[in-house]
JSON list of C-alpha atoms in Angstrom, two decimals:
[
{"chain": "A", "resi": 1, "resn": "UNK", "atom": "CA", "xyz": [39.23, 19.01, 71.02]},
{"chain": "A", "resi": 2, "resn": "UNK", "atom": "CA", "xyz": [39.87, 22.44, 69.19]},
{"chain": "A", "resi": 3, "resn": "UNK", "atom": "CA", "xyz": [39.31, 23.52, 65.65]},
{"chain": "A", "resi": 4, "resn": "UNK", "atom": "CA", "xyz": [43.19, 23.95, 63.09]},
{"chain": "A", "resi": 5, "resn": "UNK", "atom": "CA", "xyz": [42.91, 26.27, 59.56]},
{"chain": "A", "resi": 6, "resn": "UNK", "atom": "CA", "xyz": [45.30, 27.83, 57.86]},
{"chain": "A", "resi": 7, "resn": "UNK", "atom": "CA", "xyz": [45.93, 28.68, 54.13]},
{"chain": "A", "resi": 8, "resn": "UNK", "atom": "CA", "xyz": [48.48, 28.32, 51.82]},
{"chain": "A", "resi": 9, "resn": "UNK", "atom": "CA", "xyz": [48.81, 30.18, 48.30]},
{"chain": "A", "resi": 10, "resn": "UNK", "atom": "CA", "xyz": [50.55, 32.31, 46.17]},
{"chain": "A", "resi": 11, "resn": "UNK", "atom": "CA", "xyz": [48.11, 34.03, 46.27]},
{"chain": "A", "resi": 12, "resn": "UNK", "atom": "CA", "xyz": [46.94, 37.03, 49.02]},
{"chain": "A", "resi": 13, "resn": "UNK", "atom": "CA", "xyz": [44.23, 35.28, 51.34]},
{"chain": "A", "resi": 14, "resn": "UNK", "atom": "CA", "xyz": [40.26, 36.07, 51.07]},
{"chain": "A", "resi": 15, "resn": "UNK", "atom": "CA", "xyz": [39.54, 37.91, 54.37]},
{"chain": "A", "resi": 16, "resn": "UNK", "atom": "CA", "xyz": [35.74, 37.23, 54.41]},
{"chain": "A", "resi": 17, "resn": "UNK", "atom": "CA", "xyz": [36.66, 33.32, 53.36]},
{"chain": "A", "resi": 18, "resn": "UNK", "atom": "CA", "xyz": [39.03, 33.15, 56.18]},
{"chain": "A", "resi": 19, "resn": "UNK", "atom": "CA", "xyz": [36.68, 34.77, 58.90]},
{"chain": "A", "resi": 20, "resn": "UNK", "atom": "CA", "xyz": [33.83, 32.42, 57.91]},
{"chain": "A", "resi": 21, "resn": "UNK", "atom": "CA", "xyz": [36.74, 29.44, 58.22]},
{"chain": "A", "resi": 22, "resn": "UNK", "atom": "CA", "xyz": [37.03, 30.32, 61.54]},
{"chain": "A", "resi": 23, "resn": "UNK", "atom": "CA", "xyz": [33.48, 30.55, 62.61]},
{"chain": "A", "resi": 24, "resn": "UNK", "atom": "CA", "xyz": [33.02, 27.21, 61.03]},
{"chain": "A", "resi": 25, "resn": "UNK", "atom": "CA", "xyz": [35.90, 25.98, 63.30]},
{"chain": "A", "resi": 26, "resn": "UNK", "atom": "CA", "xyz": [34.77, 27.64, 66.61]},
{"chain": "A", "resi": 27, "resn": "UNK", "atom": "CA", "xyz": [32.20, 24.69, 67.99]},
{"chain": "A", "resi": 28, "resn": "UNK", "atom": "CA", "xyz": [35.31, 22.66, 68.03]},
{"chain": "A", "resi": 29, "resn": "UNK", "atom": "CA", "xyz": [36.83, 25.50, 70.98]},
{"chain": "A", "resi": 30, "resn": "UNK", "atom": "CA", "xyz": [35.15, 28.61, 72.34]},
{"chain": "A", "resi": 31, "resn": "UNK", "atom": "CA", "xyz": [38.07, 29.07, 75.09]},
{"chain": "A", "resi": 32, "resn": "UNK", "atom": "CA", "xyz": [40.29, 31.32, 72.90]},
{"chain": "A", "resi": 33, "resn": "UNK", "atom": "CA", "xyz": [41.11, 32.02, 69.57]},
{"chain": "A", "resi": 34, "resn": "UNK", "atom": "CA", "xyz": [43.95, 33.00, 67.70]},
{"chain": "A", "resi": 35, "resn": "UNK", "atom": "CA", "xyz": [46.02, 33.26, 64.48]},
{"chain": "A", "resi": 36, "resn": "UNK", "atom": "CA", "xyz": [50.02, 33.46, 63.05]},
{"chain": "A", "resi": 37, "resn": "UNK", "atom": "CA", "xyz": [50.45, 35.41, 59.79]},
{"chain": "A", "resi": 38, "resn": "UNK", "atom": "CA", "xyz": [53.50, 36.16, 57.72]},
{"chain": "A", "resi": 39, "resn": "UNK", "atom": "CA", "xyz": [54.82, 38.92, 57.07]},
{"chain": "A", "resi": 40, "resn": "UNK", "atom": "CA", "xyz": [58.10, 40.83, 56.36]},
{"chain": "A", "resi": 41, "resn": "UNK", "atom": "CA", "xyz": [58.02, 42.75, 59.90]},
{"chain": "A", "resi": 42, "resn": "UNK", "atom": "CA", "xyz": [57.16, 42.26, 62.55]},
{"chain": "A", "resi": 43, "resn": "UNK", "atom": "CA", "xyz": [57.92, 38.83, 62.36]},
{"chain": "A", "resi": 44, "resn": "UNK", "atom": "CA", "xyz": [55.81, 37.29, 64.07]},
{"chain": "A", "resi": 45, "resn": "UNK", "atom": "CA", "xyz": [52.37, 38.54, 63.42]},
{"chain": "A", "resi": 46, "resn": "UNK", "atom": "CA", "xyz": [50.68, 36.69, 66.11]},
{"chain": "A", "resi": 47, "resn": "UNK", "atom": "CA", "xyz": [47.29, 37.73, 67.54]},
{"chain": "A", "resi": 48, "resn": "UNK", "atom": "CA", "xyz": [44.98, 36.01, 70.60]},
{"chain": "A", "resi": 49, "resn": "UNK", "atom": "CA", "xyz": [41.34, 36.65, 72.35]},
{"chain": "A", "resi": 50, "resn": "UNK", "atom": "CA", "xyz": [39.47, 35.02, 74.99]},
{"chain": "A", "resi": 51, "resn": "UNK", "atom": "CA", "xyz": [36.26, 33.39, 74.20]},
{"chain": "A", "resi": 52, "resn": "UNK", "atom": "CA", "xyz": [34.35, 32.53, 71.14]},
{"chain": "A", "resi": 53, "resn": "UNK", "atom": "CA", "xyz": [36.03, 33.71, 67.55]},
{"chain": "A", "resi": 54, "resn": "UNK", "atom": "CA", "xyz": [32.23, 35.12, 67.28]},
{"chain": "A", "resi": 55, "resn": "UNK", "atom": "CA", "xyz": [32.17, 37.26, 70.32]},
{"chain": "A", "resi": 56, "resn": "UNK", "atom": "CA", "xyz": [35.98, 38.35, 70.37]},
{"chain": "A", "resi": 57, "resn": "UNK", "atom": "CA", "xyz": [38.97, 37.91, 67.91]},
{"chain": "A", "resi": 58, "resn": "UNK", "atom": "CA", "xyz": [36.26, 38.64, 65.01]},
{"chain": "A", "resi": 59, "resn": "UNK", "atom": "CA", "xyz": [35.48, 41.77, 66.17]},
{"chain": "A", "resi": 60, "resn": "UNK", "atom": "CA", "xyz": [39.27, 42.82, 65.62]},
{"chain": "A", "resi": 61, "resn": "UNK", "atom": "CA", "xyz": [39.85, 40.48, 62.89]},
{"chain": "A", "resi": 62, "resn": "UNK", "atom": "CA", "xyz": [41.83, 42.33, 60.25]},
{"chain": "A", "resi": 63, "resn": "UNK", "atom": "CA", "xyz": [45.17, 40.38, 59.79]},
{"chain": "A", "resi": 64, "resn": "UNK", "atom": "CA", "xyz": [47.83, 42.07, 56.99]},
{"chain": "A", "resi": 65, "resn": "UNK", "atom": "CA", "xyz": [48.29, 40.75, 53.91]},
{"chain": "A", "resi": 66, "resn": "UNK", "atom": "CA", "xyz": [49.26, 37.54, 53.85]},
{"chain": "A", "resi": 67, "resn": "UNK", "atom": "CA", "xyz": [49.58, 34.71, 51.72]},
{"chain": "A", "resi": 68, "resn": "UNK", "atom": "CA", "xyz": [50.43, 31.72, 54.82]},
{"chain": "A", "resi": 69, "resn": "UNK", "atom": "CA", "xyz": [48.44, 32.00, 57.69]},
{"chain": "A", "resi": 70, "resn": "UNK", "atom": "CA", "xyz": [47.35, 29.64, 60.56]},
{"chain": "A", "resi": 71, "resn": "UNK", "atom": "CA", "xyz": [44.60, 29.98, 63.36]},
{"chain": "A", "resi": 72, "resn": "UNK", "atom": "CA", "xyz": [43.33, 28.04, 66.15]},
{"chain": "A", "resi": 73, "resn": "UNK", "atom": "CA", "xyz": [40.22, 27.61, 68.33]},
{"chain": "A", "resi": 74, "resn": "UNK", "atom": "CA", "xyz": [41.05, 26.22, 71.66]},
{"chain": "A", "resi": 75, "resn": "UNK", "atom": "CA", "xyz": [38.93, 24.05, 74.00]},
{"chain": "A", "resi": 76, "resn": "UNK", "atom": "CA", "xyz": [41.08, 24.25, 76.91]},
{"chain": "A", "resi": 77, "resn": "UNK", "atom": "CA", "xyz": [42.22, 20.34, 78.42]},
{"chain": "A", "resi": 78, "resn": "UNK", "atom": "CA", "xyz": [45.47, 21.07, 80.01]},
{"chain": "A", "resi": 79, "resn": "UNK", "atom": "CA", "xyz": [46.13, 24.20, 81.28]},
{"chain": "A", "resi": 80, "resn": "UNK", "atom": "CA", "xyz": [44.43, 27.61, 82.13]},
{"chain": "A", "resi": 81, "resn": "UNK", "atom": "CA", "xyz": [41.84, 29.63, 80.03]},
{"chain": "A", "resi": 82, "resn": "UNK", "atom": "CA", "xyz": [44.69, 32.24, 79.26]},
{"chain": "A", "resi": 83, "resn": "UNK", "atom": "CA", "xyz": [45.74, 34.67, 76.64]},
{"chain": "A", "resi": 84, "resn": "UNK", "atom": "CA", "xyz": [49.22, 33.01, 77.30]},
{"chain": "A", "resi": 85, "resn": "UNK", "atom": "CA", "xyz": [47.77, 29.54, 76.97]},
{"chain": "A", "resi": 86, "resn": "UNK", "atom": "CA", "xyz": [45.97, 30.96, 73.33]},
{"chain": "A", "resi": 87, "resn": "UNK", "atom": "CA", "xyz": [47.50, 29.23, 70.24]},
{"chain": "A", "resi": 88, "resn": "UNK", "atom": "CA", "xyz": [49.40, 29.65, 68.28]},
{"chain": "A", "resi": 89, "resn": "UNK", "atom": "CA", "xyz": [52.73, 29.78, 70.35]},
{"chain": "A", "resi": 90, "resn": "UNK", "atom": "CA", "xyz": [56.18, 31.09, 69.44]},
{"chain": "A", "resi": 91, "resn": "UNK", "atom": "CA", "xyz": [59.66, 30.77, 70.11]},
{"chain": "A", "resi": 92, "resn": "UNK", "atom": "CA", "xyz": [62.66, 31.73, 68.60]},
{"chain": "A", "resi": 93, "resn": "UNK", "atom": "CA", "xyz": [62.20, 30.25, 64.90]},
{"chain": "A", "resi": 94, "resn": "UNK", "atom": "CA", "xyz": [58.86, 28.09, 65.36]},
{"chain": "A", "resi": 95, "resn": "UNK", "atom": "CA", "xyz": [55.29, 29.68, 65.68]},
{"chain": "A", "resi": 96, "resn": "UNK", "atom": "CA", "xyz": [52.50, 26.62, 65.51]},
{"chain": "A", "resi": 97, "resn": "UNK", "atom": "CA", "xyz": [49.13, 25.37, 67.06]},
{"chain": "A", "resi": 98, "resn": "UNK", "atom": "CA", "xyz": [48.04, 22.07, 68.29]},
{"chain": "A", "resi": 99, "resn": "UNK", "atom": "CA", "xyz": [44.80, 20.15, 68.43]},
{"chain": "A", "resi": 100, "resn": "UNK", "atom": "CA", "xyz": [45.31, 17.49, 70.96]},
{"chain": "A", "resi": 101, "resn": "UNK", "atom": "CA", "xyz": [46.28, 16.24, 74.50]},
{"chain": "A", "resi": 102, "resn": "UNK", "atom": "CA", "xyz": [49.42, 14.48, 75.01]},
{"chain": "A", "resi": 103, "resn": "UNK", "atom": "CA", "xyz": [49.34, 11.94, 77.80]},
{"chain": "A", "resi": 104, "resn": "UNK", "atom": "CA", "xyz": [53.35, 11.84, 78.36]},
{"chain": "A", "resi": 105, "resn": "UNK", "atom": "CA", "xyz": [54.31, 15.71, 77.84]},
{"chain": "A", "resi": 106, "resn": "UNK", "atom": "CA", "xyz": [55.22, 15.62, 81.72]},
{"chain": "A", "resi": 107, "resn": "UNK", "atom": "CA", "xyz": [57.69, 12.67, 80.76]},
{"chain": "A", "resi": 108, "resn": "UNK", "atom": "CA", "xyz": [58.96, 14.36, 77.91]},
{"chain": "A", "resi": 109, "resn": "UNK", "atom": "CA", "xyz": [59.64, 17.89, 80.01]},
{"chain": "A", "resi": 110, "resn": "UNK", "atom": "CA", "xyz": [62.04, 15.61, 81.71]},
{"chain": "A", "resi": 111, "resn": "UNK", "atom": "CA", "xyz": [63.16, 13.30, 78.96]},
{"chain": "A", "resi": 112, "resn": "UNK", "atom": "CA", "xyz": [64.21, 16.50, 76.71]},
{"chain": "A", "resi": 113, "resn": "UNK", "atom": "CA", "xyz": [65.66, 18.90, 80.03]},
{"chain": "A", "resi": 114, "resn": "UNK", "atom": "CA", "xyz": [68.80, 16.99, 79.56]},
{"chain": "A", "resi": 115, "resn": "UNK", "atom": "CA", "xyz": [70.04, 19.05, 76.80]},
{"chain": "A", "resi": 116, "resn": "UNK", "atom": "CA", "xyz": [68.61, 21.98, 77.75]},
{"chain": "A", "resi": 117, "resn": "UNK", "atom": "CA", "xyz": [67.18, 22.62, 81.01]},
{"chain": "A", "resi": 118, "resn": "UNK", "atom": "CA", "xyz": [66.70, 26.25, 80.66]},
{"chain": "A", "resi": 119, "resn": "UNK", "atom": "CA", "xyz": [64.46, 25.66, 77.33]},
{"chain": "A", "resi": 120, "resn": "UNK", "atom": "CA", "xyz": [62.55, 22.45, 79.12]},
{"chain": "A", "resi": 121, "resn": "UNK", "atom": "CA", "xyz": [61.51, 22.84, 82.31]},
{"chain": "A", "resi": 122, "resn": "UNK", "atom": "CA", "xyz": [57.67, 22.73, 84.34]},
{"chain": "A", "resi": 123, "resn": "UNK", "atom": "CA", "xyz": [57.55, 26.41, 85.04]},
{"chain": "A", "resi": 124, "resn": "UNK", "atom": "CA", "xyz": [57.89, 27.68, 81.26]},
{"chain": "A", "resi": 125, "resn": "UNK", "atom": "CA", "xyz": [56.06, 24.74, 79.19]},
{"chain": "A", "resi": 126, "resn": "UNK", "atom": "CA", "xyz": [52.66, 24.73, 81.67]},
{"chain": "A", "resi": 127, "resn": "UNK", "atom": "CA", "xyz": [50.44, 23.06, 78.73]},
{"chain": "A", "resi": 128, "resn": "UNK", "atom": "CA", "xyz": [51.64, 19.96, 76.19]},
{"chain": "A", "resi": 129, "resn": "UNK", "atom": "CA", "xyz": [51.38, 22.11, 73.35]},
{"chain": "A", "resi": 130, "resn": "UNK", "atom": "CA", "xyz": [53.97, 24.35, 74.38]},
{"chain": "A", "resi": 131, "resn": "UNK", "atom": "CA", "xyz": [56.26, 21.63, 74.72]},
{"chain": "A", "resi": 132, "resn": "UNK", "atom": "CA", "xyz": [56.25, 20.19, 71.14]},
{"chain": "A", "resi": 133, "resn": "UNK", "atom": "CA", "xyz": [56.93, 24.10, 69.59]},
{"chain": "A", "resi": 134, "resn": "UNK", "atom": "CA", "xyz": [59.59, 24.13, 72.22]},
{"chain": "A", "resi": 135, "resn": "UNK", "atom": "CA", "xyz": [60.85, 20.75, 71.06]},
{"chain": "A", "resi": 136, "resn": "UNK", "atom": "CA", "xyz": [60.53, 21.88, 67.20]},
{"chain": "A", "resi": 137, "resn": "UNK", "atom": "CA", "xyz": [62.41, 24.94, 67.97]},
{"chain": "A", "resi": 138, "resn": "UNK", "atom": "CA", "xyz": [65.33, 23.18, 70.06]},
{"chain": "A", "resi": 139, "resn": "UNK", "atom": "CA", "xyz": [65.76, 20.05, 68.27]},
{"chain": "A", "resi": 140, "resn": "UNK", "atom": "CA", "xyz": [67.25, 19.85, 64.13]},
{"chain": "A", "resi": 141, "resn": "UNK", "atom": "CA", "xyz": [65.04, 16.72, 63.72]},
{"chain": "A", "resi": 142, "resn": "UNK", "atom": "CA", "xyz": [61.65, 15.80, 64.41]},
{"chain": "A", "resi": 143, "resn": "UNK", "atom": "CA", "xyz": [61.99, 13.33, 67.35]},
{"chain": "A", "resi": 144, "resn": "UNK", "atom": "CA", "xyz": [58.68, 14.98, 68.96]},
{"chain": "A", "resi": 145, "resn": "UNK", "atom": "CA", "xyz": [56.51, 13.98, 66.71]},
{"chain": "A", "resi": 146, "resn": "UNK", "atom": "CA", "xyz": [57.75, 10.06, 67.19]},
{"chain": "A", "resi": 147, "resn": "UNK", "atom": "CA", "xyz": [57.82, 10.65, 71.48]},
{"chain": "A", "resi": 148, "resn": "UNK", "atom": "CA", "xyz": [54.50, 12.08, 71.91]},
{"chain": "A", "resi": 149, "resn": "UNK", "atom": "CA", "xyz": [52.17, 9.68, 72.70]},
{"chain": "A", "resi": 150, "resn": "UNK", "atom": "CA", "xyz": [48.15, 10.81, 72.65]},
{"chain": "A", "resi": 151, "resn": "UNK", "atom": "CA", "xyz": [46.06, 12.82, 70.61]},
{"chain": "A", "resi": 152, "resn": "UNK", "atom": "CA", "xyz": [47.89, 15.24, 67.96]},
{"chain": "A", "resi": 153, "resn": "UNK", "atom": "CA", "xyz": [47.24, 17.59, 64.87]},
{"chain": "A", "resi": 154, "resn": "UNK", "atom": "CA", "xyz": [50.19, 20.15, 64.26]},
{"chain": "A", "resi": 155, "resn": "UNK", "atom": "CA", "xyz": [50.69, 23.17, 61.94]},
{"chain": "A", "resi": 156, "resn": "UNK", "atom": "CA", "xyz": [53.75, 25.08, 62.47]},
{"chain": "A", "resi": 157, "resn": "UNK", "atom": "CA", "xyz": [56.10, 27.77, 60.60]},
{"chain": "A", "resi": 158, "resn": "UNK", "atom": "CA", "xyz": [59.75, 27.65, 61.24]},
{"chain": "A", "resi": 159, "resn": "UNK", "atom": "CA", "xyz": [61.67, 30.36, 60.29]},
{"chain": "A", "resi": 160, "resn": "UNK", "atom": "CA", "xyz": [64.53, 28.43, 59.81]},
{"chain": "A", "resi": 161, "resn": "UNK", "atom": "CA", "xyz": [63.58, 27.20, 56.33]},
{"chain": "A", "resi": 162, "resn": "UNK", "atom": "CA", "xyz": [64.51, 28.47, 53.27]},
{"chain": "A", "resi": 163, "resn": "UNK", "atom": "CA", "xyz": [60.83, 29.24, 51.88]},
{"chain": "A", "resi": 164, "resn": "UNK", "atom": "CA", "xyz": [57.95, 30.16, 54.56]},
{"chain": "A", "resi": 165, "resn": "UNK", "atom": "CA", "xyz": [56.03, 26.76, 54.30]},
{"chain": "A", "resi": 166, "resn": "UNK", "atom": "CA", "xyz": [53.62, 25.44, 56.73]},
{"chain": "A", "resi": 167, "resn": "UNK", "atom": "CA", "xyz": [54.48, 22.18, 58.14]},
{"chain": "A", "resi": 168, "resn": "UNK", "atom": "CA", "xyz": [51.51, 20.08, 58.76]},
{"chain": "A", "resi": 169, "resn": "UNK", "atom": "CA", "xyz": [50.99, 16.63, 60.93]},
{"chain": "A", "resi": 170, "resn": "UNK", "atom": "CA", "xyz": [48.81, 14.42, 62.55]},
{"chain": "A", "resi": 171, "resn": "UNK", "atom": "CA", "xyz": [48.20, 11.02, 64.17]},
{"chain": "A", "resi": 172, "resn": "UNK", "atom": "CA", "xyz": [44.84, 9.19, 63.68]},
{"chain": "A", "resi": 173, "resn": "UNK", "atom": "CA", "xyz": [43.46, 10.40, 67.13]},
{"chain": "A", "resi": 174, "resn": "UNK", "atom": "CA", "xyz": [43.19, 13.83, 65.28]},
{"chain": "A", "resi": 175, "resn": "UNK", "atom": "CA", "xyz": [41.43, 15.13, 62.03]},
{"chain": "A", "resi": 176, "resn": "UNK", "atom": "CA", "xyz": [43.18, 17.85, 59.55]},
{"chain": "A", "resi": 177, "resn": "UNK", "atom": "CA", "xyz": [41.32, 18.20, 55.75]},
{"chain": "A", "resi": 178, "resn": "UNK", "atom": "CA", "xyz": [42.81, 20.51, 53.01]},
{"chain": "A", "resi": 179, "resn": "UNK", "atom": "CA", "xyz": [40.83, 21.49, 50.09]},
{"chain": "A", "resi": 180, "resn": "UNK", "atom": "CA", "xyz": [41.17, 23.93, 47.14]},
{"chain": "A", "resi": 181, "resn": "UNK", "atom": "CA", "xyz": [39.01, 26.87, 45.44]},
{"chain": "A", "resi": 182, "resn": "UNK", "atom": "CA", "xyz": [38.17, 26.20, 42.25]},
{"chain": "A", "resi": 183, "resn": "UNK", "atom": "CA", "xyz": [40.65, 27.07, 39.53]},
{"chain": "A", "resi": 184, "resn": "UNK", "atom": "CA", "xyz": [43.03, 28.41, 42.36]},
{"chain": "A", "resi": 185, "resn": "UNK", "atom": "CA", "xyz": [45.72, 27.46, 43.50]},
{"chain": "A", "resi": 186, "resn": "UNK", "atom": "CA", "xyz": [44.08, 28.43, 47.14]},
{"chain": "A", "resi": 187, "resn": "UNK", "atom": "CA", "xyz": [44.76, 25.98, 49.91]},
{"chain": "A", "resi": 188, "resn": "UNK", "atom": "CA", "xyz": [42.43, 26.05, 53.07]},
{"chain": "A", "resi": 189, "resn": "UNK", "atom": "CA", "xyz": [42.62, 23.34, 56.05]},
{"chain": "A", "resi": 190, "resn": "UNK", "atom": "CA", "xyz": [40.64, 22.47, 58.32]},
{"chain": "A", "resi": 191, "resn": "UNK", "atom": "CA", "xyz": [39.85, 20.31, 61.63]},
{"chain": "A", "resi": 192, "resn": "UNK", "atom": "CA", "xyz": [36.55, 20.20, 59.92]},
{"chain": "A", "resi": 193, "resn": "UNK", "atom": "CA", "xyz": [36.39, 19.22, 56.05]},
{"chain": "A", "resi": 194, "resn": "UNK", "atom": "CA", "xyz": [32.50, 20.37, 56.33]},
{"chain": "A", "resi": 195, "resn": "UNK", "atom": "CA", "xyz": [33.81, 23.33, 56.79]},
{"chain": "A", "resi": 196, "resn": "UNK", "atom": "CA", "xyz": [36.13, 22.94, 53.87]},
{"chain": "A", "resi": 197, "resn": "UNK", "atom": "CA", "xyz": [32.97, 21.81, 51.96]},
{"chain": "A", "resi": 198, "resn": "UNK", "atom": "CA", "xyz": [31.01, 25.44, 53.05]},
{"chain": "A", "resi": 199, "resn": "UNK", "atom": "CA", "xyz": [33.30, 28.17, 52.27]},
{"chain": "A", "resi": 200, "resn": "UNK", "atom": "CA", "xyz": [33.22, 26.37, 48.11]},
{"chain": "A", "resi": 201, "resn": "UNK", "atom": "CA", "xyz": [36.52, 24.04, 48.13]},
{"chain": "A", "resi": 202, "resn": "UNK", "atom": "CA", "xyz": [36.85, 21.20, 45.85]},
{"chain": "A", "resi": 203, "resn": "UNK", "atom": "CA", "xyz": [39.42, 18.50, 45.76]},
{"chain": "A", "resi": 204, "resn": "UNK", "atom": "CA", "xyz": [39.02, 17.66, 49.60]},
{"chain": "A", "resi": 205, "resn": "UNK", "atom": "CA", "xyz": [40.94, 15.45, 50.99]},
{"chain": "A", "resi": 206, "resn": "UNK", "atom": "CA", "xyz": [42.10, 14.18, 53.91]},
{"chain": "A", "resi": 207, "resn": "UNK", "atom": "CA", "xyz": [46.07, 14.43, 55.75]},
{"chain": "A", "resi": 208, "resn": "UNK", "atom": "CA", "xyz": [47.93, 11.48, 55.82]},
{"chain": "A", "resi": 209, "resn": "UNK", "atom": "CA", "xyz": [48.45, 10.27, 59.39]},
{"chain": "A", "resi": 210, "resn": "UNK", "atom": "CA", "xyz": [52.03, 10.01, 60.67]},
{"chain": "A", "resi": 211, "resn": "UNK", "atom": "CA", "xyz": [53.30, 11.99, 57.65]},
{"chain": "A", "resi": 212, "resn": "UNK", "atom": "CA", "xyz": [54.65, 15.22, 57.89]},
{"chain": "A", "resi": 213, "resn": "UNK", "atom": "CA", "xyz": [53.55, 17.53, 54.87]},
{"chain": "A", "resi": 214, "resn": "UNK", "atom": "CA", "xyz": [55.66, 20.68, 53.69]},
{"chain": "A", "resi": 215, "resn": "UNK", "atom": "CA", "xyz": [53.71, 23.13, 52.03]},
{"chain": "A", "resi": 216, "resn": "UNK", "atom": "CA", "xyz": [54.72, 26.62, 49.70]},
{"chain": "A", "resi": 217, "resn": "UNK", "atom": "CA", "xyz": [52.52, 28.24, 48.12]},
{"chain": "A", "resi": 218, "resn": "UNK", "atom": "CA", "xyz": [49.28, 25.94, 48.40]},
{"chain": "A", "resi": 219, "resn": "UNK", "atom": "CA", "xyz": [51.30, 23.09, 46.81]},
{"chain": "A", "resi": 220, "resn": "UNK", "atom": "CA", "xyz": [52.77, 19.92, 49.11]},
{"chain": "A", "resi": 221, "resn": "UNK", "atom": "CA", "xyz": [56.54, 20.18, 48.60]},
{"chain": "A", "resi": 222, "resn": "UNK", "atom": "CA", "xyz": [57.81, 17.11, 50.56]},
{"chain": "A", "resi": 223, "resn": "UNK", "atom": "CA", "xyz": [55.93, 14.77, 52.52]},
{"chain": "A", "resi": 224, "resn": "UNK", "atom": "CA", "xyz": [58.28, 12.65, 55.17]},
{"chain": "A", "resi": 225, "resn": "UNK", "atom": "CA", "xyz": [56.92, 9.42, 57.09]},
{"chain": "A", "resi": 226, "resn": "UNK", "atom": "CA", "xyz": [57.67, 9.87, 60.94]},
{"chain": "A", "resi": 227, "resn": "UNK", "atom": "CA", "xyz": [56.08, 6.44, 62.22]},
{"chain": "A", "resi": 228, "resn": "UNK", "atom": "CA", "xyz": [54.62, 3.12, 60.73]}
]
């Protein structure tokens, strides 16, 4: 398993809440950590360390201004202990991270390589994760998130959208809380909602499964239903 936050808000995020987020997050991966966070340029704002968030990334941890952010802490299950295999990944328009192990990615490498088998192909998507953001970023609907088959929790940006929103799913083989600070309108989310519960959020609550959540500005936009 590995550990999803991220924070949505109109607000600029809380540095010392967000480090403390991650530390909270790291017994759920000590293999890497990592983090996407908006900004005007560069775009994207993507940094990644090997080992514990403890004993690496939190040494250097002093992301820009931002008020949409996601992080990751991966135990590695398919694929290499690598800064390359660090969430979160980007491609052209889609940066995300993934807590999970997909049992068919291998199929899907195949399934999808018949539109495009420069963007799908063995070589380039080495891990399951980097197939769905590859998927996300080649495909104008979600079909992805219906194919995979095994454990999944997703938070992605694509720059494609109108507003920067996080995009946020999961199936029931994966956790994903989001809570509030009090009289805020501060989002937090977390693979663990004790977590959620420690750094003083209220209004916990857990992420729909098989329902894809858009959210600006810490407030769900549009929520779509992917699978019954």
């Amino acid at each position: 398993m590995c550990g999803l936050l991220a924070f949505s808000s109109p607000n600029p995020i809380s540095l010392p809440t967000l480090s403390s987020l991650f530390s909270l997050n790291q017994s759920r991966g000590s293999d890497s950590a990592g983090f996407f966070a908006e900004t005007i340029a560069p775009f994207p704002f993507i940094q990644k360390s090997l080992g514990p968030f403890s004993k690496s990334l939190s040494l250097s941890f002093n992301p820009p201004v931002t008020n949409l952010f996601i992080g990751h802490t991966r135990a590695a299950s398919v694929g290499n202990v690598s800064i390359e295999n660090a969430h979160p990944f980007a491609f052209q328009n889609v940066i995300g991270a993934h807590n999970g192990t997909l049992s068919n990615f291998k199929n899907l490498i195949n399934q999808y390589a018949q539109f495009n088998p420069t963007a799908f192909n063995h070589e380039n998507l080495n891990i399951d994760s980097k197939l769905i953001f590859a998927a996300l970023n080649e495909f104008d609907d979600f079909r992805v998130l219906t194919d995979m088959q095994g454990a999944a929790a997703l938070i992605w940006r694509d720059k494609r959208n109108a507003l920067p929103y996080l995009n946020v799913w999961r199936n029931l083989e994966r956790p994903l809380h989001y809570g509030f600070m009090p009289n805020t309108p501060d989002m937090y989310i977390s693979s663990e909602d004790s977590a959620l519960h420690e750094i003083g959020c209220t209004s916990i609550a857990d992420f729909n499964p098989f329902t894809l959540y858009q959210i600006h500005e810490g407030k769900i936009i549009s929520t779509l239903k992917t699978k019954i």
